[in-house]
């Protein structure tokens, strides 16, 4: 399918130039920032796709890969999140992800997470649908109550065996005894250098292979089954929200513009404009936890 074919190219590095899309896909009139106008469109939408990025979880205290959290100890976060890094130094990479897992396990859904989940539950009763297509690897959308969630970058709360490939939900804290109290991000902290046989291991009979976080590392392709489901949602939605994402990580960065190219209204909610803002019908600037609850609240046309 088109999305999967483009994803194979775009996902080689998972982060690509923002020039992959040459020029806007629709009339580049300045995006509308009138909430009342968005609310009119929202009231008529039957199938809503909400694309979320790290900014949504950042408001819950989950660090992104950029800004003040661009480095973990003395390494770039993005350099640790690669298959090569895991192969060379699995102990260091597991410390890095253990730190992120523990943070995520101890955070609560933000106002944006809760607004999305409430909207999905409310609209379902009206025969309308909401799907969340998220780049976040935490579990906060599901904790908030969202049911229809497509996690395109995988989950920190799952592990995958590098030997047998078995995937399982894993929310243990710590994930193994050797990682207890490890993973501090400070620059002066030394690597724990945990022996490989003490790192998380597969529980399947006769395997005991090394486990890795079931996330999409930079340089890896995404699950084709997830991409197929994403494409189906992109083709059928009649309203799209792009929430808390920098719109520079591919292929997710092209989801909104592709939907806009069908003439479907797309609304961006972010603290700043992004390289894709010009493609969209609406842009609402500010914390997602402030702007999104207002946008998704019950409309006066909805039955009580």
Short mmCIF file of C-alpha atoms in Angstrom, two decimals, residues 101 105 139 142 151 155-161 166-172 175 204 211-212 214:
data_model
loop_
_atom_site.label_atom_id
_atom_site.label_comp_id
_atom_site.label_asym_id
_atom_site.label_seq_id
_atom_site.Cartn_x
_atom_site.Cartn_y
_atom_site.Cartn_z
CA UNK A 101 10.09 3.22 31.72
CA UNK A 105 5.13 4.09 34.98
CA UNK A 139 0.80 3.84 28.16
CA UNK A 142 -4.80 3.74 27.63
CA UNK A 151 1.00 2.83 18.65
CA UNK A 155 5.50 0.40 23.63
CA UNK A 156 7.87 0.80 26.56
CA UNK A 157 5.51 -1.48 28.47
CA UNK A 158 6.24 -4.40 26.17
CA UNK A 159 9.38 -6.46 25.62
CA UNK A 160 10.52 -8.49 22.63
CA UNK A 161 12.95 -11.38 22.72
CA UNK A 166 8.12 -13.33 21.61
CA UNK A 167 6.39 -10.07 22.58
CA UNK A 168 4.77 -9.64 25.98
CA UNK A 169 3.33 -6.86 28.13
CA UNK A 170 5.80 -6.10 30.91
CA UNK A 171 5.12 -3.47 33.55
CA UNK A 172 7.37 -4.86 36.25
CA UNK A 175 12.06 -4.89 35.07
CA UNK A 204 9.48 -18.60 27.22
CA UNK A 211 14.88 -9.03 25.87
CA UNK A 212 14.74 -5.56 24.35
CA UNK A 214 9.41 -3.43 22.05
#
